[in-house]
Amino acid sequence: MSEIPAKATESDDPSDGAETGAAGGAVAGEPPRGGTRDRGGRAAAHASDDTSHGAGRGLPAVSGVTADADGMSGEASGESLWQTSPPGNMYDYIRVASFSIGPDGLVDQWSLRAEQIFGIPAERAVGMDPIAAFVTPDLHDRGQRKMAEILDGREWTGVIPFRTPGPAETEGLAEVYVMPTTTDDGERAAVCIVVDVRTLRRIETDLAASQAIFGQSPFGFLLIDKDLRVRRANERFASTFGGTPDDHRGRGVRDYLTSPEAERVTATLRRVLETGESITDMHITGFVPGSDERRHWSINLYRVHSGTGRPIGVAWLGTDVTERRTAAREAAAARRNLALLNEAGARIGNSLDLETTARELLDVVVPGFCDLASVDLYQALLVGDETPPGLADGSAELRRVAFASAVSDAPFVGGPAPVPVGAVHHYPFNSPCADALRAARPQHVPAEDGQLVQSSLAVPMVAHDTVVGLVQFSRTKGSEPFGQRDRELAMELAARAAVCIDNARLYRREHQRALILQRSLLPPGDPVASGLDIACRYLPGNAATEVGGDWFDVIELPGHRTALVVGDVMGRGLRAAVAMGELRTAVRTLALLDLEPAEVLSALDEIARGLGSPGAPSQGFGPGSPGGVRQASRTAGRPRDADLSEVYLATCVYAVYDSVTRRCTFANAGHLPPVLVEPGEQALMLDVPPGMPLGVGGEPFEEVEVELPEGALLALYTDGLVESRDHPLDEGLQAFVGALTDPSLPLEDVCDQVLNTLDTHHGEDDIALLMARVQGLPAESVGDWTLPREPRSVGRAREYTRGQLLSWDLEPLVDTTELLVSELVTNALRYGEGEIRLRLLLDRTLVCEVWDAGLVQPRRRRARDTDEGGRGLQLVGLLSAAWGSRRTPRGKTVWFELPLPDGGTGLTDPAEALLSLF
């Protein structure tokens, strides 16, 4: 048996001694094997007081020695000597077994744990030869020698490979501790303690791993006992709080944390110890020795149990999260700032009004960014200057346009005194606000003692390198002061608002220009015409610019006639408005030439075709005309899209109303038909040939003459009133005709009624509506005479004139009118043809007309001092308010106009006028 590896006295492996100690110290954990019998059937366990002779049979008594809850040995005397260890203690974990060998070298006793390790029941094991049964055959000889030495009284410790006999043979490795003993008869025997080596190796590995985790953990590790005292600390914890790990034994929570944090953690430890519920990621704050910087830790707490399952304390695993917490706060601040910027982008600039934009900025920043804020804009910018001056010293006048506060009844203290909204003020030269405006950089405004505000920023509003105003952000006491990140955010918010305000300023400027343009192209106020009561409405389709291509006009013509015009340039916005302005000007020019309506539209068509080609002549562009060929050759090299974008098309209806005859002549260029409402009759659309739109060319325009009864209502309009995407045009026209149910109402009320009734029948196009009620010139206000072509007709014309003026109580006009009538009749006799017709018309002015059949138009010339004639028309021009001539179907008409005596316009003395000619 010398070949069997041995320990202790015979082992060459010094490390086995530690295993022997572990095995020897574990014998107390071997539970007694109740009912174990020896070979002769004797009871194997008799109590013995002789330790040298009763070690084998006294083995059950040894099991009374236990370990306490902390793994330390029980007391040598007292009640703890007989304390019963609960299942699951250290010895159960190590799996220590025992058996005894009798004097004959056979198994005499076999414990229950031996059954578990070797897998052989006691009934079978008792009486077996342990060498033959468990040792491999090649080691039998050495085993027998060792057994003989043991029975001779020699102790032996070693590691033995074994196998379990039987059909399910397994191999294992056991550490055996053999202690010699004697029987009651004085014969030599032995007691064997056996430990499973693999279990020991696993325990060693677990202990090493536990020590590595505890000692090498990068986290602070504490083991806290049930008295809430530190039982063990690792190096990481000691490196944070100073000293060695042993220095922290026995310390409590209050040695590391201050109240009330210590009370909170203590209560949490007690709860974990009592309930067993783990705590994950609990945040605590405190200070480390030698530093006044507040630190933050995240700790995990869980209850620790002994091998018996009894709670023995709480494990504390902590890590420093100060930097992580700071980074998280920075990230949260960044997210909050991004959210604020996103909200600013969504809410600021929704209105193109300066004051509204400023209030939108304050709605975003209060209270999300600051507690109080105000916006000041340059006064010059608000009153409409092109460029806000912003004096170099930052002291230009500003107006406070907005203020917001999240603090109840807290006045804003952004200057020497509170500034109310709407007040005009300026900042002193040496103030931070003036510095911010002057340098275009934000400035910190120091807080004054005893005031609510503790931190303020004065941030200039800069848009396109132009300072438009100043924003002040303030935080009250109790809020966090402004930092660098806040400063940058404030600059970004102010810049965004500044761009929106500058856009609003530019929009207002362009809007005002567009309004000026639009108003200049439409009749000012309510137009006044002879023999007509007029009302009108204009509604632009683009509410943003308030300009469009629709227009209407009322043009007074000689002889108390009136031209009514309604037109619509295809397209919208400023481009259509400009084209409309050119066409409207052309219409007025052509109307003053006193052309027939069809002639006006024909000339206007030629002008419209020339609008799209800058520099092109205004006529000669009809199909097949040389001008058209030349124009086509000039534009052939340009892109087709460019040519299409320059096409100007328009529709127009042109009507001339004569208040004496109450007859109206219409001409239409692709426009919707006029609507007429006669007294007591239903409204109807006049059958006026539509013709082609202006700018198309190639087709002549037709005229239609209609006699309008007294009190009749005439309506001209554009398609924006009756056309919509949701309704067909015919339905809109019928709705318009049906809306004119009560033409006897005042015209302003009729216009409002039409617009309200057709609210759902028009879309987003421009709307122009012109309504006129016929009020013909009374017969008593007209004097009409036919004169023969003879010299004495001049005298007769003066007599008729004097008599008619006296009947009208216009004696102050008699001399001047007689003189001018005689001049016109004389010219008709000298240069005209056929009979002469004299007509006097009295309305808001006095109009005198002289008709003849001649086609030669009178021409005013300057007579020389030696000339005996040639001064008649000069005299007419000096004495009359206006004069002119026009062609008629049967010749021409020369006319002049005089203001009435009560009109506020003084008359020129005829004598002075005559003298001024020489």
GROMACS .gro file of N, CA, C and O in nm, residues 708-773:
model
  264
  708LEU      N    1  -8.246  10.257  -7.053
  708LEU     CA    2  -8.265  10.222  -6.913
  708LEU      C    3  -8.376  10.308  -6.854
  708LEU      O    4  -8.368  10.431  -6.856
  709PRO      N    5  -8.479  10.247  -6.799
  709PRO     CA    6  -8.587  10.326  -6.738
  709PRO      C    7  -8.539  10.392  -6.609
  709PRO      O    8  -8.442  10.350  -6.547
  710GLU      N    9  -8.610  10.496  -6.572
  710GLU     CA   10  -8.578  10.567  -6.448
  710GLU      C   11  -8.591  10.470  -6.329
  710GLU      O   12  -8.688  10.396  -6.317
  711GLY      N   13  -8.489  10.471  -6.243
  711GLY     CA   14  -8.489  10.384  -6.126
  711GLY      C   15  -8.436  10.245  -6.151
  711GLY      O   16  -8.431  10.163  -6.057
  712ALA      N   17  -8.398  10.213  -6.273
  712ALA     CA   18  -8.345  10.080  -6.303
  712ALA      C   19  -8.208  10.062  -6.235
  712ALA      O   20  -8.134  10.159  -6.211
  713LEU      N   21  -8.177   9.936  -6.209
  713LEU     CA   22  -8.051   9.902  -6.141
  713LEU      C   23  -7.964   9.822  -6.237
  713LEU      O   24  -8.008   9.720  -6.291
  714LEU      N   25  -7.842   9.870  -6.257
  714LEU     CA   26  -7.747   9.804  -6.346
  714LEU      C   27  -7.631   9.752  -6.263
  714LEU      O   28  -7.575   9.825  -6.180
  715ALA      N   29  -7.592   9.624  -6.285
  715ALA     CA   30  -7.485   9.561  -6.208
  715ALA      C   31  -7.379   9.506  -6.303
  715ALA      O   32  -7.410   9.428  -6.394
  716LEU      N   33  -7.257   9.548  -6.281
  716LEU     CA   34  -7.140   9.494  -6.349
  716LEU      C   35  -7.052   9.427  -6.245
  716LEU      O   36  -7.035   9.479  -6.134
  717TYR      N   37  -6.988   9.315  -6.282
  717TYR     CA   38  -6.918   9.234  -6.181
  717TYR      C   39  -6.812   9.150  -6.250
  717TYR      O   40  -6.808   9.141  -6.375
  718THR      N   41  -6.727   9.086  -6.170
  718THR     CA   42  -6.626   8.993  -6.223
  718THR      C   43  -6.662   8.851  -6.182
  718THR      O   44  -6.746   8.829  -6.093
  719ASP      N   45  -6.596   8.755  -6.245
  719ASP     CA   46  -6.633   8.615  -6.223
  719ASP      C   47  -6.602   8.566  -6.082
  719ASP      O   48  -6.655   8.462  -6.040
  720GLY      N   49  -6.515   8.635  -6.008
  720GLY     CA   50  -6.486   8.592  -5.871
  720GLY      C   51  -6.607   8.593  -5.781
  720GLY      O   52  -6.611   8.522  -5.680
  721LEU      N   53  -6.710   8.671  -5.820
  721LEU     CA   54  -6.830   8.680  -5.738
  721LEU      C   55  -6.918   8.557  -5.754
  721LEU      O   56  -6.986   8.515  -5.659
  722VAL      N   57  -6.918   8.495  -5.871
  722VAL     CA   58  -7.016   8.389  -5.900
  722VAL      C   59  -6.950   8.256  -5.931
  722VAL      O   60  -7.020   8.156  -5.948
  723GLU      N   61  -6.818   8.251  -5.938
  723GLU     CA   62  -6.751   8.128  -5.978
  723GLU      C   63  -6.679   8.066  -5.859
  723GLU      O   64  -6.612   8.135  -5.783
  724SER      N   65  -6.690   7.935  -5.842
  724SER     CA   66  -6.628   7.862  -5.732
  724SER      C   67  -6.596   7.721  -5.778
  724SER      O   68  -6.657   7.668  -5.873
  725ARG      N   69  -6.500   7.658  -5.710
  725ARG     CA   70  -6.468   7.519  -5.742
  725ARG      C   71  -6.582   7.425  -5.705
  725ARG      O   72  -6.595   7.317  -5.762
  726ASP      N   73  -6.661   7.467  -5.608
  726ASP     CA   74  -6.767   7.379  -5.557
  726ASP      C   75  -6.899   7.394  -5.631
  726ASP      O   76  -6.991   7.315  -5.608
  727HIS      N   77  -6.911   7.497  -5.717
  727HIS     CA   78  -7.038   7.519  -5.784
  727HIS      C   79  -7.012   7.555  -5.930
  727HIS      O   80  -6.915   7.626  -5.961
  728PRO      N   81  -7.097   7.511  -6.021
  728PRO     CA   82  -7.082   7.551  -6.161
  728PRO      C   83  -7.112   7.700  -6.178
  728PRO      O   84  -7.181   7.761  -6.096
  729LEU      N   85  -7.061   7.756  -6.288
  729LEU     CA   86  -7.077   7.899  -6.311
  729LEU      C   87  -7.224   7.937  -6.327
  729LEU      O   88  -7.268   8.042  -6.277
  730ASP      N   89  -7.300   7.853  -6.397
  730ASP     CA   90  -7.442   7.887  -6.418
  730ASP      C   91  -7.517   7.898  -6.286
  730ASP      O   92  -7.603   7.986  -6.269
  731GLU      N   93  -7.484   7.811  -6.191
  731GLU     CA   94  -7.549   7.818  -6.061
  731GLU      C   95  -7.514   7.947  -5.989
  731GLU      O   96  -7.599   8.010  -5.925
  732GLY      N   97  -7.387   7.989  -6.001
  732GLY     CA   98  -7.347   8.115  -5.939
  732GLY      C   99  -7.416   8.234  -6.004
  732GLY      O  100  -7.457   8.330  -5.934
  733LEU      N  101  -7.432   8.231  -6.136
  733LEU     CA  102  -7.502   8.342  -6.204
  733LEU      C  103  -7.647   8.349  -6.162
  733LEU      O  104  -7.701   8.458  -6.137
  734GLN      N  105  -7.712   8.234  -6.154
  734GLN     CA  106  -7.852   8.234  -6.112
  734GLN      C  107  -7.866   8.281  -5.967
  734GLN      O  108  -7.962   8.351  -5.933
  735ALA      N  109  -7.769   8.244  -5.883
  735ALA     CA  110  -7.774   8.291  -5.745
  735ALA      C  111  -7.756   8.442  -5.739
  735ALA      O  112  -7.820   8.510  -5.657
  736PHE      N  113  -7.672   8.495  -5.826
  736PHE     CA  114  -7.651   8.640  -5.828
  736PHE      C  115  -7.779   8.712  -5.873
  736PHE      O  116  -7.821   8.812  -5.814
  737VAL      N  117  -7.840   8.661  -5.980
  737VAL     CA  118  -7.965   8.722  -6.028
  737VAL      C  119  -8.073   8.712  -5.920
  737VAL      O  120  -8.149   8.808  -5.897
  738GLY      N  121  -8.077   8.598  -5.850
  738GLY     CA  122  -8.177   8.582  -5.746
  738GLY      C  123  -8.152   8.669  -5.625
  738GLY      O  124  -8.245   8.697  -5.547
  739ALA      N  125  -8.027   8.713  -5.603
  739ALA     CA  126  -7.996   8.796  -5.487
  739ALA      C  127  -8.045   8.939  -5.504
  739ALA      O  128  -8.058   9.012  -5.406
  740LEU      N  129  -8.073   8.979  -5.628
  740LEU     CA  130  -8.119   9.116  -5.654
  740LEU      C  131  -8.271   9.119  -5.645
  740LEU      O  132  -8.342   9.145  -5.743
  741THR      N  133  -8.322   9.094  -5.527
  741THR     CA  134  -8.467   9.084  -5.508
  741THR      C  135  -8.533   9.216  -5.476
  741THR      O  136  -8.649   9.237  -5.506
  742ASP      N  137  -8.457   9.307  -5.416
  742ASP     CA  138  -8.517   9.434  -5.374
  742ASP      C  139  -8.426   9.547  -5.416
  742ASP      O  140  -8.350   9.602  -5.336
  743PRO      N  141  -8.432   9.586  -5.543
  743PRO     CA  142  -8.342   9.692  -5.592
  743PRO      C  143  -8.375   9.829  -5.538
  743PRO      O  144  -8.298   9.924  -5.558
  744SER      N  145  -8.490   9.843  -5.469
  744SER     CA  146  -8.527   9.974  -5.415
  744SER      C  147  -8.447  10.011  -5.291
  744SER      O  148  -8.448  10.127  -5.248
  745LEU      N  149  -8.377   9.915  -5.232
  745LEU     CA  150  -8.295   9.945  -5.115
  745LEU      C  151  -8.182  10.038  -5.152
  745LEU      O  152  -8.144  10.050  -5.270
  746PRO      N  153  -8.121  10.106  -5.054
  746PRO     CA  154  -8.000  10.184  -5.083
  746PRO      C  155  -7.894  10.095  -5.146
  746PRO      O  156  -7.881   9.977  -5.112
  747LEU      N  157  -7.820  10.152  -5.239
  747LEU     CA  158  -7.724  10.071  -5.314
  747LEU      C  159  -7.620  10.005  -5.224
  747LEU      O  160  -7.575   9.893  -5.251
  748GLU      N  161  -7.578  10.073  -5.119
  748GLU     CA  162  -7.481  10.012  -5.028
  748GLU      C  163  -7.538   9.886  -4.964
  748GLU      O  164  -7.469   9.783  -4.952
  749ASP      N  165  -7.665   9.891  -4.928
  749ASP     CA  166  -7.729   9.773  -4.870
  749ASP      C  167  -7.744   9.662  -4.973
  749ASP      O  168  -7.732   9.543  -4.941
  750VAL      N  169  -7.772   9.700  -5.097
  750VAL     CA  170  -7.783   9.600  -5.203
  750VAL      C  171  -7.651   9.528  -5.223
  750VAL      O  172  -7.645   9.406  -5.239
  751CYS      N  173  -7.540   9.604  -5.223
  751CYS     CA  174  -7.408   9.542  -5.238
  751CYS      C  175  -7.379   9.444  -5.125
  751CYS      O  176  -7.332   9.331  -5.149
  752ASP      N  177  -7.407   9.485  -5.002
  752ASP     CA  178  -7.383   9.396  -4.888
  752ASP      C  179  -7.470   9.271  -4.897
  752ASP      O  180  -7.425   9.159  -4.866
  753GLN      N  181  -7.596   9.290  -4.939
  753GLN     CA  182  -7.685   9.175  -4.950
  753GLN      C  183  -7.635   9.076  -5.054
  753GLN      O  184  -7.638   8.954  -5.033
  754VAL      N  185  -7.585   9.127  -5.165
  754VAL     CA  186  -7.534   9.038  -5.270
  754VAL      C  187  -7.414   8.960  -5.221
  754VAL      O  188  -7.403   8.838  -5.239
  755LEU      N  189  -7.321   9.028  -5.155
  755LEU     CA  190  -7.199   8.960  -5.108
  755LEU      C  191  -7.232   8.857  -5.002
  755LEU      O  192  -7.174   8.748  -5.000
  756ASN      N  193  -7.325   8.889  -4.913
  756ASN     CA  194  -7.362   8.792  -4.809
  756ASN      C  195  -7.434   8.672  -4.868
  756ASN      O  196  -7.413   8.558  -4.825
  757THR      N  197  -7.520   8.696  -4.966
  757THR     CA  198  -7.596   8.587  -5.026
  757THR      C  199  -7.505   8.494  -5.106
  757THR      O  200  -7.523   8.371  -5.105
  758LEU      N  201  -7.406   8.549  -5.174
  758LEU     CA  202  -7.318   8.470  -5.260
  758LEU      C  203  -7.191   8.428  -5.189
  758LEU      O  204  -7.093   8.391  -5.254
  759ASP      N  205  -7.192   8.430  -5.057
  759ASP     CA  206  -7.069   8.398  -4.983
  759ASP      C  207  -7.019   8.257  -5.014
  759ASP      O  208  -6.900   8.232  -5.017
  760THR      N  209  -7.111   8.163  -5.037
  760THR     CA  210  -7.070   8.024  -5.064
  760THR      C  211  -7.051   7.995  -5.212
  760THR      O  212  -7.015   7.884  -5.248
  761HIS      N  213  -7.076   8.094  -5.299
  761HIS     CA  214  -7.067   8.069  -5.442
  761HIS      C  215  -6.942   8.127  -5.506
  761HIS      O  216  -6.920   8.112  -5.625
  762HIS      N  217  -6.861   8.195  -5.426
  762HIS     CA  218  -6.735   8.245  -5.483
  762HIS      C  219  -6.618   8.177  -5.414
  762HIS      O  220  -6.629   8.126  -5.303
  763GLY      N  221  -6.506   8.175  -5.484
  763GLY     CA  222  -6.388   8.105  -5.433
  763GLY      C  223  -6.283   8.202  -5.384
  763GLY      O  224  -6.311   8.293  -5.306
  764GLU      N  225  -6.159   8.182  -5.434
  764GLU     CA  226  -6.047   8.262  -5.387
  764GLU      C  227  -6.005   8.366  -5.489
  764GLU      O  228  -5.898   8.425  -5.478
  765ASP      N  229  -6.089   8.391  -5.591
  765ASP     CA  230  -6.055   8.489  -5.693
  765ASP      C  231  -6.095   8.628  -5.644
  765ASP      O  232  -6.173   8.645  -5.550
  766ASP      N  233  -6.037   8.729  -5.712
  766ASP     CA  234  -6.073   8.867  -5.679
  766ASP      C  235  -6.219   8.893  -5.715
  766ASP      O  236  -6.276   8.829  -5.805
  767ILE      N  237  -6.278   8.990  -5.645
  767ILE     CA  238  -6.418   9.026  -5.668
  767ILE      C  239  -6.427   9.177  -5.688
  767ILE      O  240  -6.376   9.255  -5.607
  768ALA      N  241  -6.490   9.215  -5.799
  768ALA     CA  242  -6.521   9.356  -5.824
  768ALA      C  243  -6.669   9.365  -5.857
  768ALA      O  244  -6.720   9.288  -5.941
  769LEU      N  245  -6.739   9.455  -5.791
  769LEU     CA  246  -6.883   9.471  -5.809
  769LEU      C  247  -6.913   9.620  -5.823
  769LEU      O  248  -6.876   9.699  -5.735
  770LEU      N  249  -6.978   9.656  -5.932
  770LEU     CA  250  -7.015   9.795  -5.959
  770LEU      C  251  -7.165   9.799  -5.987
  770LEU      O  252  -7.214   9.732  -6.079
  771MET      N  253  -7.235   9.875  -5.904
  771MET     CA  254  -7.380   9.885  -5.919
  771MET      C  255  -7.418  10.031  -5.936
  771MET      O  256  -7.364  10.119  -5.867
  772ALA      N  257  -7.511  10.055  -6.032
  772ALA     CA  258  -7.553  10.193  -6.063
  772ALA      C  259  -7.705  10.196  -6.077
  772ALA      O  260  -7.764  10.110  -6.146
  773ARG      N  261  -7.767  10.294  -6.011
  773ARG     CA  262  -7.911  10.314  -6.025
  773ARG      C  263  -7.933  10.436  -6.115
  773ARG      O  264  -7.872  10.542  -6.096
   0.00000   0.00000   0.00000
